[in-house]
Structures are given as structure tokens and as C-alpha cells.
Short mmCIF file of C-alpha atoms in Angstrom, two decimals:
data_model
loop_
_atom_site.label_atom_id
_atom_site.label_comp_id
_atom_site.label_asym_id
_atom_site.label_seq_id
_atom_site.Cartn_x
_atom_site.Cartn_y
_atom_site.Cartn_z
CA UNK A 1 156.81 68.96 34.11
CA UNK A 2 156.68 69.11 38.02
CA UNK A 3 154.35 72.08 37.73
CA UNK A 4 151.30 69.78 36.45
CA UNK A 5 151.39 68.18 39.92
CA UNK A 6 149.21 71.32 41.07
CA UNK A 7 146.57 70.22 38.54
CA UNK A 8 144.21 68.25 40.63
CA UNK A 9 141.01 66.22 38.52
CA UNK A 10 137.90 65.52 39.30
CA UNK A 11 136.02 63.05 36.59
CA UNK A 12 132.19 63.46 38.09
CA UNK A 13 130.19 60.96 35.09
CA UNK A 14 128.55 58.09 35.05
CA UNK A 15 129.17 53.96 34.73
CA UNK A 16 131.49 55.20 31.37
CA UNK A 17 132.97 57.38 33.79
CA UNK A 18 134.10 54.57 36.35
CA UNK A 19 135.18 52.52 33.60
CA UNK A 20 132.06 49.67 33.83
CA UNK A 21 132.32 46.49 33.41
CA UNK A 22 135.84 46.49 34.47
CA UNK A 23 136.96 48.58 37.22
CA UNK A 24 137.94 51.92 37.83
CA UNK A 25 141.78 51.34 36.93
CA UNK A 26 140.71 50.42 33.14
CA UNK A 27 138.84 53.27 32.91
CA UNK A 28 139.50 56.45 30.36
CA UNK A 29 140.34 58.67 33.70
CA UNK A 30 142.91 56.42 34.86
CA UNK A 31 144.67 56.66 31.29
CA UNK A 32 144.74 60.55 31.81
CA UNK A 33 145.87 60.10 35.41
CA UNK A 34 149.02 57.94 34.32
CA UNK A 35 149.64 60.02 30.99
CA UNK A 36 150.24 63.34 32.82
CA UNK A 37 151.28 61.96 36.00
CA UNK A 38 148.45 64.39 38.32
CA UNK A 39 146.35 63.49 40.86
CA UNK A 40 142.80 62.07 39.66
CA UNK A 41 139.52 61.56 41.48
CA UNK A 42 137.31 59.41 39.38
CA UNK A 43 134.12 60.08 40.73
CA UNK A 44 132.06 58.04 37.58
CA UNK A 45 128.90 56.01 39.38
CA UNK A 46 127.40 53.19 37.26
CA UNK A 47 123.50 54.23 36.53
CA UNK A 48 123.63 57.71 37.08
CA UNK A 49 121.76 60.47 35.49
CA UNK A 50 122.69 64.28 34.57
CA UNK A 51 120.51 64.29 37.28
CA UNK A 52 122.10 62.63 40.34
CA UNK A 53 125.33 63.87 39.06
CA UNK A 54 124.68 67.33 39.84
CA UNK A 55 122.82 66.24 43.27
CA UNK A 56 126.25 64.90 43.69
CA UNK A 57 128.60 67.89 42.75
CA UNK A 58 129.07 69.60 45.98
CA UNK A 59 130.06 66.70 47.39
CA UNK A 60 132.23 64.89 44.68
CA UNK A 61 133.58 67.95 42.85
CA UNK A 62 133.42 71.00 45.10
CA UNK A 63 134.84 69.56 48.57
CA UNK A 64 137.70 68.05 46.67
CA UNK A 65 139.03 71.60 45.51
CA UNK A 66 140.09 70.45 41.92
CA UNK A 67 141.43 72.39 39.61
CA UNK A 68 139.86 70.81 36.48
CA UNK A 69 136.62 69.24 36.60
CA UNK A 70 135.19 66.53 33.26
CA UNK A 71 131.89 66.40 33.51
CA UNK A 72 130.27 63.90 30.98
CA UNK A 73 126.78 61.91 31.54
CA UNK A 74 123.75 61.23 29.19
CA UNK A 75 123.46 57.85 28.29
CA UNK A 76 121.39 56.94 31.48
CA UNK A 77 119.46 59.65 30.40
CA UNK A 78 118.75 58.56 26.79
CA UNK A 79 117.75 55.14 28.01
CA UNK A 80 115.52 56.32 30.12
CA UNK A 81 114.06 58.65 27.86
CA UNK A 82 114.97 62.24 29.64
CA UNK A 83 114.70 65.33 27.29
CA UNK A 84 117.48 66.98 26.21
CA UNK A 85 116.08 70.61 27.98
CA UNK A 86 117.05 68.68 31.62
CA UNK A 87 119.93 67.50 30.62
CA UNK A 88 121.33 70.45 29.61
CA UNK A 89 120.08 72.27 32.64
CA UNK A 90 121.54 69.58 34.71
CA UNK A 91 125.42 70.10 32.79
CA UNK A 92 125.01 73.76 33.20
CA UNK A 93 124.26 73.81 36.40
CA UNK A 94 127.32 71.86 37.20
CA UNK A 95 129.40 74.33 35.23
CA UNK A 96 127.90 76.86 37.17
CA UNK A 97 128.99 75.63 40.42
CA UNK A 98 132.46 74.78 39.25
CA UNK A 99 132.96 78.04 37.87
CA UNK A 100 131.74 79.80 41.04
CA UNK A 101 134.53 77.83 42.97
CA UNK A 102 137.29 78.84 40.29
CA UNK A 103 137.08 75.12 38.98
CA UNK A 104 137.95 74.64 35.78
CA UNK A 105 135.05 72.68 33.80
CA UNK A 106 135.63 70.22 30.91
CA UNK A 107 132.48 68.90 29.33
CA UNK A 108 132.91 65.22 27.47
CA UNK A 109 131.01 64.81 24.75
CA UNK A 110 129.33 61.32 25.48
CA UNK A 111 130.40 57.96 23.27
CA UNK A 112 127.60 56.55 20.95
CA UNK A 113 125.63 53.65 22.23
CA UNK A 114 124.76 50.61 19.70
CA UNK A 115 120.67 51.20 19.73
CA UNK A 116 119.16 53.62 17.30
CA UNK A 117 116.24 55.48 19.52
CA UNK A 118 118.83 56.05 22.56
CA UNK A 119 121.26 57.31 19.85
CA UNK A 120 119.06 59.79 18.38
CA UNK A 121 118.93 61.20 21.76
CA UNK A 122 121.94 61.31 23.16
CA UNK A 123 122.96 63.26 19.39
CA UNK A 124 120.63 65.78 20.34
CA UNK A 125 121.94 65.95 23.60
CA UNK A 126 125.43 66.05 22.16
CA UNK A 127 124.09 68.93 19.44
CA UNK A 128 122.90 71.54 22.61
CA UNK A 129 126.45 70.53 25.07
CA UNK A 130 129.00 71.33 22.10
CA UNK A 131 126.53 74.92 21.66
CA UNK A 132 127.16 75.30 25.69
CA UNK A 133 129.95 74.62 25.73
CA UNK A 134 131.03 77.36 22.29
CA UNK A 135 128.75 80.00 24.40
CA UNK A 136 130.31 79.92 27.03
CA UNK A 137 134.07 79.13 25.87
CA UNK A 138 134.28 76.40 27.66
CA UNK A 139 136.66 72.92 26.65
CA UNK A 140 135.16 70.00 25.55
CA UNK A 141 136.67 66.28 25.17
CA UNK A 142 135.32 64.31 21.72
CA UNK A 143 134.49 60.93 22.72
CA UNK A 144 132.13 60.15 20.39
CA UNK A 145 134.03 60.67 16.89
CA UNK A 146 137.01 58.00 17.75
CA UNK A 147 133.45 55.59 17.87
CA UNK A 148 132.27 56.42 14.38
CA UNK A 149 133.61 55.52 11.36
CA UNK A 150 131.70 56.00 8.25
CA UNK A 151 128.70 57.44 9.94
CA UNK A 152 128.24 53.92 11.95
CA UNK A 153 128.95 53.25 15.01
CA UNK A 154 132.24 50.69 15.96
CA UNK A 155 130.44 48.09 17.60
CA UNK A 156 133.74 46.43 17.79
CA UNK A 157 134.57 48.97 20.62
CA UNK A 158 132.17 47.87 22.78
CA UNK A 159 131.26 45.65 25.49
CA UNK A 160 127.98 45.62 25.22
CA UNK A 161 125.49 48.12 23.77
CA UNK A 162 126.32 51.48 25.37
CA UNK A 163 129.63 50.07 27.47
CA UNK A 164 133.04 50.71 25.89
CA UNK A 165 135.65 47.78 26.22
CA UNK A 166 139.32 47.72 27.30
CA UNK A 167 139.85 48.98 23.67
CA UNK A 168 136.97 51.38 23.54
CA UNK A 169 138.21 53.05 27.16
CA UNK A 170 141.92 53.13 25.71
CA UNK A 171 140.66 55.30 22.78
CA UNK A 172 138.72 57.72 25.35
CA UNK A 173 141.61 58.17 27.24
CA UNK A 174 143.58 58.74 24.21
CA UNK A 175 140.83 61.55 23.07
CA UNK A 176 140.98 62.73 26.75
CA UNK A 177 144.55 63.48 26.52
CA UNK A 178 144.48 64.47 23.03
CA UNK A 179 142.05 67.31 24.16
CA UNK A 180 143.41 68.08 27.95
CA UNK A 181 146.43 68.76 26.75
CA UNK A 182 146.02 72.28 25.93
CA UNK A 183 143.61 73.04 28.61
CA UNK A 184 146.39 72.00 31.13
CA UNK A 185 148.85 73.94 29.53
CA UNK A 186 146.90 76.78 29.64
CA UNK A 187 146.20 76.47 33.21
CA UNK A 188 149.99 75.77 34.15
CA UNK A 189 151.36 79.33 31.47
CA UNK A 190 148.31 81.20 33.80
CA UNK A 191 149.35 80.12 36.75
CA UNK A 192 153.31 80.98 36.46
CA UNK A 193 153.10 84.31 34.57
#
């Protein structure tokens, strides 16, 4: 297993990202950091947009020379009523830049929030990243099935209405290793042969 300390993470997202309202250590991306034992840059800021993520990039993905980037934003978006068009420009872009650097991009399917219009847009958004995502073979981490159960949301996972609690975040990083592992293994039976 000493080979996966060449695997180097950056988690560029939003306050879910960071791990909001508790700090960074209870976040998904610290589970992921302590269940393979690599080096992690979580690189989540509360209130961003697709948007100021990818202003962001250079600086929080690109100058760190990762290996792997997640990239996962959206529900700023939805609350503040973005389309899904520039959100998905705003994702791609990122992937564009990663791949241009040899970065390895990830793209997180955002959790559900608790409110129905916000929802409805962060599905769409959801519909058009997975579609990306099977264009363009890239991996994607499911964070918003371990939320649903019986087509309703599991408000008992959250902190609030679009804020996952400790036991919300522990099932992220649970899907996050879940559907890293094979992406990392990939990267580490490349990278030897």
C-alpha cells in the first residue's frame, strides 16, 4: 500500500466541501484522507459557486500538482437560482484545466438539499454532470443516492436544509471511498506497469 502515497488530492467544492458547520476535519475529504492514508488538500469554501470555484482552480488545484482532483459544487448555485447551462460550463471548464495538467478529475455528484425549488435544480444539474461526465469517461462520486430513500430525501442526515451532519458527512466519505477506490487503483496499476 506504500505506492498510494504518490496519490496527492485536491477536493476544490464548496461549504459541503469544507465540511460546514463543523470544521474541515469532520468533513467527507478528511474521511478519504484517513481511509487511504494520502495526502489531501481540502480546498471546499463555504458560499461558493461553480463559479468562483473555477476562478479559483489555478490557484487551489493546478499549483498544488495533484494527482486526483473532486470537483463537486451546485447547491450555491441552485439557491441562487443559476441555470444549469453555467454550471455545467463552469465543471467543464475545470475538467478542462485539470486534464490539460495531467490531473486526474473526479466529479461529485452533489447531496440533495431539504427545499423542493432548489432541489429541482440541482437534479437537473445533477442530470447534465453524470452525461459529462459518461461523454467524456470521466469518474464520478454518488453523493446524492446514500440521501434518498424512497424517493425522499433523509432529512435526518442533515444539519440544516442543504448542510449534511456528522452522520450525513460520514456517509459521503463512505460513498467517496466506495467510488475512489477503483479510480486509485487504476492510477497506482498505470503508474507501475
Amino acid at each position: 500500500m506504500s505506492e498510494k502515497k504518490d496519490i496527492l488530492l485536491v477536493a476544490i467544492g464548496d461549504s459541503i466541501t469544507y465540511g460546514y458547520p463543523y470544521l474541515p476535519s469532520q468533513s467527507w475529504v478528511n474521511i478519504v484522507k484517513e481511509r487511504f492514508n494520502i495526502k489531501v488538500f481540502n480546498k471546499g469554501i463555504n458560499g461558493n459557486t461553480t463559479e468562483q470555484m473555477l476562478i479559483r482552480f489555478p490557484y487551489d488545484c493546478l499549483n498544488l500538482n495533484p494527482t486526483h482532483v473532486t470537483i463537486m459544487g451546485g447547491a450555491n448555485d441552485a439557491f441562487m437560482g443559476i441555470g444549469v447551462e453555467s454550471v455545467l460550463e463552469n465543471i467543464s471548464k475545470m475538467v478542462e484545466l485539470a486534464e490539460e495538467k495531467g490531473i486526474i478529475p473526479v466529479i461529485g455528484l452533489p447531496t440533495p438539499v431539504v427545499t423542493t425549488y432548489e432541489e429541482n435544480l440541482l437534479a437537473s444539474y445533477r442530470d447534465k454532470i453524470r452525461k459529462l461526465a459518461e461523454s467524456r469517461g470521466l469518474a464520478t462520486i454518488d453523493f446524492y443516492t446514500p440521501f434518498m430513500e424512497d424517493g425522499k430525501v433523509r432529512e435526518e442526515l442533515f444539519d440544516d436544509e442543504a448542510h449534511p451532519n456528522i452522520n450525513g458527512y460520514e456517509i459521503m466519505g463512505e460513498a467517496a471511498y466506495n467510488d475512489l477506490k477503483l479510480v486509485f487503483a487504476r492510477y497506482i496499476f498505470a503508474n507501475n506497469n
